[in-house]
Short mmCIF file of N, CA and C in Angstrom, two decimals:
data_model
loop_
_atom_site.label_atom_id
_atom_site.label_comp_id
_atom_site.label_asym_id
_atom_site.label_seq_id
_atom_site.Cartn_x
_atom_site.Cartn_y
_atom_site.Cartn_z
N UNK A 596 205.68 -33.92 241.93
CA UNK A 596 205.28 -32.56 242.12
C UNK A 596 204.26 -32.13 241.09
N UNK A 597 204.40 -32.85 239.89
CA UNK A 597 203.42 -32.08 238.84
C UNK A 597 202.39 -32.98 239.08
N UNK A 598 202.33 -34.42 239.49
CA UNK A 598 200.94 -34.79 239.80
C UNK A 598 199.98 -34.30 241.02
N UNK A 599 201.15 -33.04 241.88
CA UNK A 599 200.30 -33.27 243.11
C UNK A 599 199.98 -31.46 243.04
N UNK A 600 200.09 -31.05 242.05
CA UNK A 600 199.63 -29.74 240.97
C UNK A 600 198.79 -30.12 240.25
N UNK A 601 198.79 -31.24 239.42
CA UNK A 601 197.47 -31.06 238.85
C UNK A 601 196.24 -31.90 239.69
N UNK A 602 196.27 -32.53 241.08
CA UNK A 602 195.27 -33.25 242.00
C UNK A 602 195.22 -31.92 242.27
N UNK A 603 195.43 -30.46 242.57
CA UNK A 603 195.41 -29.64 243.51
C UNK A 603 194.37 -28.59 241.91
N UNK A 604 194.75 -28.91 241.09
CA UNK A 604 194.25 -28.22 240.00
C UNK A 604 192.49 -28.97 239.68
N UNK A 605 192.55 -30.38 239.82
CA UNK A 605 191.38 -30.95 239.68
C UNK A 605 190.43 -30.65 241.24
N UNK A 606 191.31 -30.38 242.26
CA UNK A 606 190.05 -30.48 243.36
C UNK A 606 189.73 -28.66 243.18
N UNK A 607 190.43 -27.68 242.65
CA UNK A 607 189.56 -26.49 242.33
C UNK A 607 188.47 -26.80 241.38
N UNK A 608 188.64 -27.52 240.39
CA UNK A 608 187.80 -27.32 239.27
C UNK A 608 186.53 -28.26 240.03
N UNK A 609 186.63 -29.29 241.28
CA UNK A 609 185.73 -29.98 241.34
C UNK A 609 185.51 -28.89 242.51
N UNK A 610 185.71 -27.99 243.39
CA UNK A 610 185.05 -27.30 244.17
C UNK A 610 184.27 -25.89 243.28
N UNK A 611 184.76 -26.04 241.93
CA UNK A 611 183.80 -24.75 241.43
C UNK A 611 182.84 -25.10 240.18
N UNK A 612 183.07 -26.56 240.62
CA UNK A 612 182.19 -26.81 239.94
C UNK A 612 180.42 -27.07 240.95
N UNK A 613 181.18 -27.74 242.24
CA UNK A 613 179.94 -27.47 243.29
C UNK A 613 179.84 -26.09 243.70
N UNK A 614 180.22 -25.61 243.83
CA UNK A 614 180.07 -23.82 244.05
C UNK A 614 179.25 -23.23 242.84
N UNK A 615 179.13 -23.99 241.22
CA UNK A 615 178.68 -23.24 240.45
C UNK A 615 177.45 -24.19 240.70
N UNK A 616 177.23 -25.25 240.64
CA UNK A 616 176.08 -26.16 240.89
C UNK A 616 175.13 -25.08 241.45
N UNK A 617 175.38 -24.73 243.19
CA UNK A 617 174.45 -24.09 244.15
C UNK A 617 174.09 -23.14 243.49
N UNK A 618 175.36 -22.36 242.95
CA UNK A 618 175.25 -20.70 242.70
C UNK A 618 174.00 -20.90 241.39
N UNK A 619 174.19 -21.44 240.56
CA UNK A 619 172.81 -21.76 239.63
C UNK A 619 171.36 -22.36 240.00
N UNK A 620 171.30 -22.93 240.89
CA UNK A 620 170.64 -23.22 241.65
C UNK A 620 169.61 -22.11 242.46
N UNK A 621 170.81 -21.04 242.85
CA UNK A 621 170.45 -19.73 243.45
C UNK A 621 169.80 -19.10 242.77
N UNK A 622 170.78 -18.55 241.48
CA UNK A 622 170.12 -17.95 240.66
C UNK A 622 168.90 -18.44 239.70
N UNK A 623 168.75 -19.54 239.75
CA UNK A 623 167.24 -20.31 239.24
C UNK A 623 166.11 -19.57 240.09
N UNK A 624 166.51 -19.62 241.61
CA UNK A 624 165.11 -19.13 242.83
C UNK A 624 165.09 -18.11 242.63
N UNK A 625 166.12 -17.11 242.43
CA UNK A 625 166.05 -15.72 242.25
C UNK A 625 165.41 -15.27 241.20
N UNK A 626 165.20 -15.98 239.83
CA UNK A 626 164.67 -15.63 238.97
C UNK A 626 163.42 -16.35 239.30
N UNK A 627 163.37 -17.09 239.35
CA UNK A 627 161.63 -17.10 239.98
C UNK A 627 161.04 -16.54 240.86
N UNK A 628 161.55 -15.80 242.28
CA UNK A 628 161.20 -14.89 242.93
C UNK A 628 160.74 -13.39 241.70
N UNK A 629 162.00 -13.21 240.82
CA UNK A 629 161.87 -12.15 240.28
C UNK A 629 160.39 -12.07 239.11
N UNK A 630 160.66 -13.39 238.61
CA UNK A 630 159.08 -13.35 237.91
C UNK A 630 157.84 -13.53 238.56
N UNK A 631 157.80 -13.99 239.93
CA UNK A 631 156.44 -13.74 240.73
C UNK A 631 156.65 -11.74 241.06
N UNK A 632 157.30 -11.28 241.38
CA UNK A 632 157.26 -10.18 241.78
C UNK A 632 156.59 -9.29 240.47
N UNK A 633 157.08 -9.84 239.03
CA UNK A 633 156.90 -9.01 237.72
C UNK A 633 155.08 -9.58 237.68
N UNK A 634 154.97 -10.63 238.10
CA UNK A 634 153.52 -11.16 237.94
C UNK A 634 152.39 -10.49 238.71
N UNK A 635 153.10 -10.22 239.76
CA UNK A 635 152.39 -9.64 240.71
C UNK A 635 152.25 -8.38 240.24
N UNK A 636 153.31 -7.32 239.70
CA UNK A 636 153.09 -5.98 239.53
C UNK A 636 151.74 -5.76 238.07
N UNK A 637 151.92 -6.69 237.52
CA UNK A 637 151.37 -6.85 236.07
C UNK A 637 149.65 -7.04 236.57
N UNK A 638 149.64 -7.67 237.96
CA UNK A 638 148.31 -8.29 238.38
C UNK A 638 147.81 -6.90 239.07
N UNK A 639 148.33 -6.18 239.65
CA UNK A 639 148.12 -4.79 240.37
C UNK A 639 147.80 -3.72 238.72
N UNK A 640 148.31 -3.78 237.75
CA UNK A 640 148.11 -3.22 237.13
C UNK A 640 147.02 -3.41 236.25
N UNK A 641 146.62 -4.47 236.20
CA UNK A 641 145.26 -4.80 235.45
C UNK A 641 144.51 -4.49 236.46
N UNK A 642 144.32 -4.93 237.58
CA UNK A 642 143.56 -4.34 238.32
C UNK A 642 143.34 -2.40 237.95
N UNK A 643 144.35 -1.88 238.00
CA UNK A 643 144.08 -0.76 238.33
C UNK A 643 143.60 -0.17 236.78
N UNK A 644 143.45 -0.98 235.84
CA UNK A 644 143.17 -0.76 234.47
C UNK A 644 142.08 -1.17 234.47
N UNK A 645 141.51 -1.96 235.08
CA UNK A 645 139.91 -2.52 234.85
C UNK A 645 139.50 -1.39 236.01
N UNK A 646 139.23 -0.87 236.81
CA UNK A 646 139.19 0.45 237.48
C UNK A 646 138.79 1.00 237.06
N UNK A 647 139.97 1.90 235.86
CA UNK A 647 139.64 2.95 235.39
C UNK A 647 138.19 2.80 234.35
N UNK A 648 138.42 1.26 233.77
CA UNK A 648 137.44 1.38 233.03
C UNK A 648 136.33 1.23 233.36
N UNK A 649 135.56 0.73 234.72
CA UNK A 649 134.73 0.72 234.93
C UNK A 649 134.23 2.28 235.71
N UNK A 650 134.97 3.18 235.85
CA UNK A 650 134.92 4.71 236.15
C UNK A 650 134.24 5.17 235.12
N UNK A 651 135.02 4.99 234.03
CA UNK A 651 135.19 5.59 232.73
C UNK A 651 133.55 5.14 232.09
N UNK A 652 133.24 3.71 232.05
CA UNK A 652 131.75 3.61 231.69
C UNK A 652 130.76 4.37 232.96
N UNK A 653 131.08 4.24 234.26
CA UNK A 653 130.12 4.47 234.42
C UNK A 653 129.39 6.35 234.33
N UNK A 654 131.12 7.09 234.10
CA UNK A 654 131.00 8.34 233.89
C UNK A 654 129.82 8.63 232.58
N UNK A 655 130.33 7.77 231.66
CA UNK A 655 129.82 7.75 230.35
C UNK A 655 128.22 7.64 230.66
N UNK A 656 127.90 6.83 231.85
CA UNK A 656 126.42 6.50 231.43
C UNK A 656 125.54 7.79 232.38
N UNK A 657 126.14 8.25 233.17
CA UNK A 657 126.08 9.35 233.73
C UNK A 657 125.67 10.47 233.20
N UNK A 658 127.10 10.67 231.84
CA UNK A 658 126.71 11.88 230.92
C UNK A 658 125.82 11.64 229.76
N UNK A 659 125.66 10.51 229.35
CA UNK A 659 124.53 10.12 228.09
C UNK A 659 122.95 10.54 229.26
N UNK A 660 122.88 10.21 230.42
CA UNK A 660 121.69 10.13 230.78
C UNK A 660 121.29 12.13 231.09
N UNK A 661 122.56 12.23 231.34
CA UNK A 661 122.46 14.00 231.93
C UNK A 661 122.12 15.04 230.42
N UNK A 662 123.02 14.76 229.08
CA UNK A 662 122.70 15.12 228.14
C UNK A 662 120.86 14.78 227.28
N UNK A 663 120.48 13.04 227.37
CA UNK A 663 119.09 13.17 227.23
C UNK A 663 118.33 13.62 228.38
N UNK A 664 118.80 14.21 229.45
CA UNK A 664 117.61 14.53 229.76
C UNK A 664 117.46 16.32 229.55
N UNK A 665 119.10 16.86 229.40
CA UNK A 665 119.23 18.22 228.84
C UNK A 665 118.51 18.45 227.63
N UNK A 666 118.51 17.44 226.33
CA UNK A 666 117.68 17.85 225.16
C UNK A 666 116.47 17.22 225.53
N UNK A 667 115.95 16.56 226.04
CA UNK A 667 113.98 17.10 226.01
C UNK A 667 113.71 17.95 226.77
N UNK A 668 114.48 18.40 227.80
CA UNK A 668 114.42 19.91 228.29
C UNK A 668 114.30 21.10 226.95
N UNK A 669 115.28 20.94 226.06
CA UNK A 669 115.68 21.71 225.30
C UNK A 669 114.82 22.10 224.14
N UNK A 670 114.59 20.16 224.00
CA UNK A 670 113.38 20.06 222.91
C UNK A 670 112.01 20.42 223.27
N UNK A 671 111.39 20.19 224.57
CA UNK A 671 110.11 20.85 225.02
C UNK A 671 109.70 21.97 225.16
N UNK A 672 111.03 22.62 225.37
CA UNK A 672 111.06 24.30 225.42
C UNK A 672 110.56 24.89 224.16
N UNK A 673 111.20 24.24 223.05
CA UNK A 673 111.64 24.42 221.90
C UNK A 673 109.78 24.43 221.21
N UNK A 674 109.39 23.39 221.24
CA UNK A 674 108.27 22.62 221.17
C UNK A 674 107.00 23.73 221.64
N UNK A 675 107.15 24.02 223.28
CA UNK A 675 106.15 25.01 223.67
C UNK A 675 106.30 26.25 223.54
N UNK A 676 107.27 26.90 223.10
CA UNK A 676 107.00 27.87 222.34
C UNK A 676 106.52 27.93 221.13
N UNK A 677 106.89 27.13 220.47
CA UNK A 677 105.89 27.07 219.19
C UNK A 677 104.12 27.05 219.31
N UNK A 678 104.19 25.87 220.31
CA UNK A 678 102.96 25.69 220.22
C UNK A 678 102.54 27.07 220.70
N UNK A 679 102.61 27.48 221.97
CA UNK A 679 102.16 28.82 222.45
C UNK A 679 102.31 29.80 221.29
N UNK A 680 103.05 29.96 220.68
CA UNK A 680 103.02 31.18 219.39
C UNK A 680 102.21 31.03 218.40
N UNK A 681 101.62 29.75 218.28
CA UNK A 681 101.13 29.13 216.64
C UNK A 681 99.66 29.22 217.53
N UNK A 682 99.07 28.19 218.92
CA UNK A 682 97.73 27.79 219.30
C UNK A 682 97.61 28.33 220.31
N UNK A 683 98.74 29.27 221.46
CA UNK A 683 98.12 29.65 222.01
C UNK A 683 98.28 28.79 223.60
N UNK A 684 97.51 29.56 224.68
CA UNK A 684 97.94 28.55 226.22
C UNK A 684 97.60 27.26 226.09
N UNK A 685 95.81 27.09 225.71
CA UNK A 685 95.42 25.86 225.86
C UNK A 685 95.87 24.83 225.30
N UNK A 686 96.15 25.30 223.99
CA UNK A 686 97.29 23.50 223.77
C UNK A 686 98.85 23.57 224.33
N UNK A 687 99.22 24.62 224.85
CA UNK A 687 100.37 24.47 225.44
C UNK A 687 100.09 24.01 227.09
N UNK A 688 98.80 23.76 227.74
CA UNK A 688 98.64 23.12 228.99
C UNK A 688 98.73 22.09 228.46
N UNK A 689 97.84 21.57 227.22
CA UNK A 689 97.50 20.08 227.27
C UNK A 689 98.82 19.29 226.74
N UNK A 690 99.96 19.78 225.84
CA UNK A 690 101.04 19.52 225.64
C UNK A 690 101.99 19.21 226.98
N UNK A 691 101.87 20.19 228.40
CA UNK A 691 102.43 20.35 229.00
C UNK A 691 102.09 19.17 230.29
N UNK A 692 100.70 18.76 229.94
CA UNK A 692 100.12 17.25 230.85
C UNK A 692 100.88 16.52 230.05
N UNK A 693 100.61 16.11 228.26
CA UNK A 693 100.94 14.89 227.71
C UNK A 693 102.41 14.94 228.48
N UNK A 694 103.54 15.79 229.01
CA UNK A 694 105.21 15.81 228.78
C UNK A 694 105.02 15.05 230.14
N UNK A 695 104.23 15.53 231.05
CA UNK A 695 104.32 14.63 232.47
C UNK A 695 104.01 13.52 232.02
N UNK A 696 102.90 13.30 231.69
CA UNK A 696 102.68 11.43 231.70
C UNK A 696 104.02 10.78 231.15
N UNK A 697 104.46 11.39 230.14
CA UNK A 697 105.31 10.84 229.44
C UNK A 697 106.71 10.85 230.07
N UNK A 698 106.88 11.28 231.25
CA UNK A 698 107.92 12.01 231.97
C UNK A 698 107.75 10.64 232.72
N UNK A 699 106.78 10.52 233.52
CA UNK A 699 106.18 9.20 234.35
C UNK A 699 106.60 8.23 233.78
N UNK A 700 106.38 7.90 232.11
CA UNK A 700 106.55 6.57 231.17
C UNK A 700 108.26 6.65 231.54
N UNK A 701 108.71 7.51 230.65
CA UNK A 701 110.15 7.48 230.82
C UNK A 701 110.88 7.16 232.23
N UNK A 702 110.75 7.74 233.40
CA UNK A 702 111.00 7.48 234.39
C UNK A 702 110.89 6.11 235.08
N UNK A 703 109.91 5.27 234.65
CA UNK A 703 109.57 3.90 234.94
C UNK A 703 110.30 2.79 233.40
N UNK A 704 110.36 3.56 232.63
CA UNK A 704 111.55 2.98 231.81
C UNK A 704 112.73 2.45 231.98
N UNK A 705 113.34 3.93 233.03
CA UNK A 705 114.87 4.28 233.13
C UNK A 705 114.87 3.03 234.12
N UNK A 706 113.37 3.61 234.97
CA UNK A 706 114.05 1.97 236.23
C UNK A 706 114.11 0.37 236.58
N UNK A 707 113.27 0.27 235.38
CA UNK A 707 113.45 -0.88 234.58
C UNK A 707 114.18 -1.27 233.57
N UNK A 708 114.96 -0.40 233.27
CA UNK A 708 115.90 -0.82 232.15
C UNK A 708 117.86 -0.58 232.95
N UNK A 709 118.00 1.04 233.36
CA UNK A 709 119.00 1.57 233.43
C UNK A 709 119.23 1.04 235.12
N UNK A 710 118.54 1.51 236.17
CA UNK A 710 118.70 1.18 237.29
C UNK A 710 119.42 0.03 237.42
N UNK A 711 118.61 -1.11 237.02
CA UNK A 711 119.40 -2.68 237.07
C UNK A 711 120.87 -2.43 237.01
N UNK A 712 120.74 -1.83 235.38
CA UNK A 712 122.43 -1.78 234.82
C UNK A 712 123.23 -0.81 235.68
N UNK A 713 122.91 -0.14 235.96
CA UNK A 713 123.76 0.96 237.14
C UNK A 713 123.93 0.01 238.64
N UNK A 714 122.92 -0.57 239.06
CA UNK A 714 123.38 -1.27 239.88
C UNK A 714 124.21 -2.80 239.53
N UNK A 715 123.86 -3.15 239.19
CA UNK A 715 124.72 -3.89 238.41
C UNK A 715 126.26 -3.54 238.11
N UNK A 716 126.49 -2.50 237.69
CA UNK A 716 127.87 -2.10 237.68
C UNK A 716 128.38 -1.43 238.52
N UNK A 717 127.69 -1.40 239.54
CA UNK A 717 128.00 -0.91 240.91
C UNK A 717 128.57 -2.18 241.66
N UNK A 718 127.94 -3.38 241.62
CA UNK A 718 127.98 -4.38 242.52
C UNK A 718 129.63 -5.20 241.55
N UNK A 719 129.46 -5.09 240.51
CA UNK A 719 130.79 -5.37 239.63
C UNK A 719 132.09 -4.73 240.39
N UNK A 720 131.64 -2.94 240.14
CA UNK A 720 132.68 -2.72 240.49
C UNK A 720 133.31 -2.92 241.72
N UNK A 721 131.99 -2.48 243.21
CA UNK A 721 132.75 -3.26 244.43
C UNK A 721 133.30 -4.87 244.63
N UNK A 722 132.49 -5.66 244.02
CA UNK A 722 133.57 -7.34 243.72
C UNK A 722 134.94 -6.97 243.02
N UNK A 723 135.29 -6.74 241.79
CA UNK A 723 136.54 -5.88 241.74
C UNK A 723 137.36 -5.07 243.04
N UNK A 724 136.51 -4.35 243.66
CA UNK A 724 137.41 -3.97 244.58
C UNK A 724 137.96 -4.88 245.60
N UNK A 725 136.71 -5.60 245.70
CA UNK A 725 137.37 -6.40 246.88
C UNK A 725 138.54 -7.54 246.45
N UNK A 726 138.11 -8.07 245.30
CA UNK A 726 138.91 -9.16 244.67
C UNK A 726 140.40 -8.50 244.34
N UNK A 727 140.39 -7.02 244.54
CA UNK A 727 141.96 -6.67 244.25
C UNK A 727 142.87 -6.35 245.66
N UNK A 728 141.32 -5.67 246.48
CA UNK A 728 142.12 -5.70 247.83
C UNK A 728 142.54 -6.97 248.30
N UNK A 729 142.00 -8.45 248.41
CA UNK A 729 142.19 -9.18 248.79
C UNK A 729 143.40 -9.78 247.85
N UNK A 730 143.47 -9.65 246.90
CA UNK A 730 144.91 -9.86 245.84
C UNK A 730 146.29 -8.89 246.52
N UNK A 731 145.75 -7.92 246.77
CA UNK A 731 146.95 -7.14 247.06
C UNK A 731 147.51 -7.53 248.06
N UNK A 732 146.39 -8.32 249.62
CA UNK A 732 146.89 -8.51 250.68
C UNK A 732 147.69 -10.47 250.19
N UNK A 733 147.19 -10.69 249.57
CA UNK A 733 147.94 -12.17 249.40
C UNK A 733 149.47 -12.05 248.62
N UNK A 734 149.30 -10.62 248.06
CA UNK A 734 151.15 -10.43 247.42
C UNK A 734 152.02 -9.79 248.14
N UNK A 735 151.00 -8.84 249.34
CA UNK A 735 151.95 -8.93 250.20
C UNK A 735 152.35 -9.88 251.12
N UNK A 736 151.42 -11.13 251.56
CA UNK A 736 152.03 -11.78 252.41
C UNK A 736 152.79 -12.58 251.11
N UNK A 737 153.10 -12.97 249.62
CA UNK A 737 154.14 -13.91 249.47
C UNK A 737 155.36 -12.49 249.28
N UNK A 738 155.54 -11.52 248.90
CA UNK A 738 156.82 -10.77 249.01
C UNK A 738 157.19 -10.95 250.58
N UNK A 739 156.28 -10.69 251.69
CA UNK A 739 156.71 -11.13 252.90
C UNK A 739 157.13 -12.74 253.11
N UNK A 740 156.59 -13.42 252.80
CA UNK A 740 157.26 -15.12 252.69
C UNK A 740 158.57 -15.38 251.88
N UNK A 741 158.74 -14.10 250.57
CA UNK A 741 159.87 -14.27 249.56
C UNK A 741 161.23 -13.54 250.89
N UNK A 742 161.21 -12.41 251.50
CA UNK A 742 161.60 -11.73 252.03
C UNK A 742 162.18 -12.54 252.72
N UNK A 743 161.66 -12.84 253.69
CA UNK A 743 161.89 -13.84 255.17
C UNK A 743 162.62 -15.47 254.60
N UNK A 744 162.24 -15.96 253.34
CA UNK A 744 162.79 -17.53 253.36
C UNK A 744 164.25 -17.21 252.35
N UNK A 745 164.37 -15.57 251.29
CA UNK A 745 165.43 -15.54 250.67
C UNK A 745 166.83 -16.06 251.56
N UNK A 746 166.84 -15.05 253.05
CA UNK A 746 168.07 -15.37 253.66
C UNK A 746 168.27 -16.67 254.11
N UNK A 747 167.14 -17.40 254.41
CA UNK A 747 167.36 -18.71 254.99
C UNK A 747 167.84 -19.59 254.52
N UNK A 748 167.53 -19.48 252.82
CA UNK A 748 167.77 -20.22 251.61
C UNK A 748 169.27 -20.00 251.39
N UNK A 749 169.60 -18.74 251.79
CA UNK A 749 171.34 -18.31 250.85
C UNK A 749 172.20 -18.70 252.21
N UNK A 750 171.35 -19.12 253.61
CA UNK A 750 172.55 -19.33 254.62
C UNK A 750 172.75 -20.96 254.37
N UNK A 751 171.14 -21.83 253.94
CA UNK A 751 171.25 -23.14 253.70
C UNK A 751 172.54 -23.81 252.44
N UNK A 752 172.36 -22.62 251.60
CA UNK A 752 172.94 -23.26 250.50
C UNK A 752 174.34 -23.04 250.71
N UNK A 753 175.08 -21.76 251.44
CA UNK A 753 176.24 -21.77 251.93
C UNK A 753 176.78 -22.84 253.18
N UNK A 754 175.72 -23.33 254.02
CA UNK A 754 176.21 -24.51 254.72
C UNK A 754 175.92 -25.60 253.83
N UNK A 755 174.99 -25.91 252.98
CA UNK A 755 175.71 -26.73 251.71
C UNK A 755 176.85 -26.97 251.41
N UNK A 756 176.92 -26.00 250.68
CA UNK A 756 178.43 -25.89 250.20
C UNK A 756 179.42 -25.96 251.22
N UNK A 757 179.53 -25.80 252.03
CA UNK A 757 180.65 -25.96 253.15
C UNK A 757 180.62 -27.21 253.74
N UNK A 758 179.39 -27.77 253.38
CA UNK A 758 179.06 -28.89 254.34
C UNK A 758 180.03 -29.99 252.74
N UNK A 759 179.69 -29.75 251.43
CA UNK A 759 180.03 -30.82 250.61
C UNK A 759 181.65 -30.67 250.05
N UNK A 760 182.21 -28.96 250.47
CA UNK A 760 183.90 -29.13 250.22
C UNK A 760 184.03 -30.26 251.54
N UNK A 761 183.61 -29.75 252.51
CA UNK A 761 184.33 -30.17 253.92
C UNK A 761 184.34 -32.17 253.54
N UNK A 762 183.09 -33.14 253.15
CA UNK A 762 182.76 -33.78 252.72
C UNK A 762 184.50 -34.37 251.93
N UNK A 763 184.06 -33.09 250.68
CA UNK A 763 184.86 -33.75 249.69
C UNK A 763 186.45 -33.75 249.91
N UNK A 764 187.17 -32.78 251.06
CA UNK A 764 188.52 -32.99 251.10
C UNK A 764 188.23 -34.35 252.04
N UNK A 765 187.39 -34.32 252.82
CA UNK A 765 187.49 -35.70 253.85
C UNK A 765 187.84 -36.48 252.84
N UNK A 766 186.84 -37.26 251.96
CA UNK A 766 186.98 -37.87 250.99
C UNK A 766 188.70 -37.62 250.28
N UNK A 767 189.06 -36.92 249.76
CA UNK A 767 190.07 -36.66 249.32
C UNK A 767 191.24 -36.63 249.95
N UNK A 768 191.56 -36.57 251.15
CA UNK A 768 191.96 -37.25 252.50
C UNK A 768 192.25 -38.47 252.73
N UNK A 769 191.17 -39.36 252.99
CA UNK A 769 191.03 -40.41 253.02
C UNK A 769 191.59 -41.26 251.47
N UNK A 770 191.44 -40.72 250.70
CA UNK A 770 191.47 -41.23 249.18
C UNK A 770 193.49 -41.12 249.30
N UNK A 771 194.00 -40.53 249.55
CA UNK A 771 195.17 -39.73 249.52
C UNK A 771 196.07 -40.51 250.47
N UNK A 772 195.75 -40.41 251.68
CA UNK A 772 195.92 -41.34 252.75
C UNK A 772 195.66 -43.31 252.63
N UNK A 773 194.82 -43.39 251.86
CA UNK A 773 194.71 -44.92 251.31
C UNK A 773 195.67 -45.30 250.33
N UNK A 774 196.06 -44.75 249.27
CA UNK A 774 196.75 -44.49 248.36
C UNK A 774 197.68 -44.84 248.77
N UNK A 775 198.74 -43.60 249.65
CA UNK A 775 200.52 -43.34 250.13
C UNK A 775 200.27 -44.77 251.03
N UNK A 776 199.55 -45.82 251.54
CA UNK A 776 199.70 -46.88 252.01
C UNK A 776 200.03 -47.83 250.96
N UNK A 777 199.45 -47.58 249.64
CA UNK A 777 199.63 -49.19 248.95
C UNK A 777 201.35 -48.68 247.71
N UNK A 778 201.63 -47.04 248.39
CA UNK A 778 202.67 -47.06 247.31
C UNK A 778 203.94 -47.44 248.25
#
């Protein structure tokens, strides 16, 4: 009786020990499901951080260009009144040609220098967009692939396990039954 208590004591410890096998097993996929999901949120979030920053410069280049062009407004004003108070109209016409030409220079500056870079960070930022939309649609199809193969995985590993007790009393059966023949 006490040997057939402790065979009854060893085939629990050997069924939880395959029960803990799977169950770790499980929880191995689950934590790797769980760190693609943390990877993924971390990948949505840089995205949405490189975003802002390319908002954020291009606001910046926006207001540097809106402010210089507010002070030579400010400064020409500044400028032709003097001149008009000190010389008078005629050097305030001929001041007021030199500001065009120079208006012309600057303007063919901006679009040789700034244009590029504005477009340029235009064409950045839509590749960014697209490279996140198309990121976003590939994490949803693996949360949809994680979704759909989790249950398939936890019904496989439970007919596992059912499939290797069932296995192991056969075995243990047979083992048991071979035995009470040679005693």
């Amino acid at each position: 009786m006490a040997a057939n208590k402790k065979s009854q004591s060893n085939d629990q410890n050997t069924f939880h020990l395959v029960d803990s096998y799977w169950d770790s097993w499980k929880n191995g996929l689950n934590f790797v499901y769980d760190s693609q999901k943390e990877v993924e949120n971390l990948t949505l979030q840089a995205f949405e951080h490189q975003k802002d920053a390319w908002e954020k410069v291009t606001d910046n280049m926006n207001r540097i260009e809106d402010e210089q062009k507010k002070l030579m407004k400010e400064l020409r004003q500044n400028v032709m009144q003097n001149i008009e108070s000190v010389s008078g109209e005629e050097l305030t016409k001929s001041f007021e040609q030199s500001n065009e030409r120079l208006d012309e220079v600057i303007s063919r500056v901006q679009q040789l220098t700034v244009t590029p870079y504005k477009a340029s960070l235009n064409v950045l930022s839509q590749s960014q967009q697209h490279f996140q939309e198309s990121t976003k649609s590939v994490i949803g199809q693996q949360q949809k692939n994680r979704e759909e193969l989790k249950p398939l995985l936890e019904d496989f590993l439970n007919q596992v396990k059912t499939t290797q007790k069932g296995f192991f009393n056969a075995f243990e059966n047979n083992t048991k039954t071979a035995l009470s023949r040679f005693n």
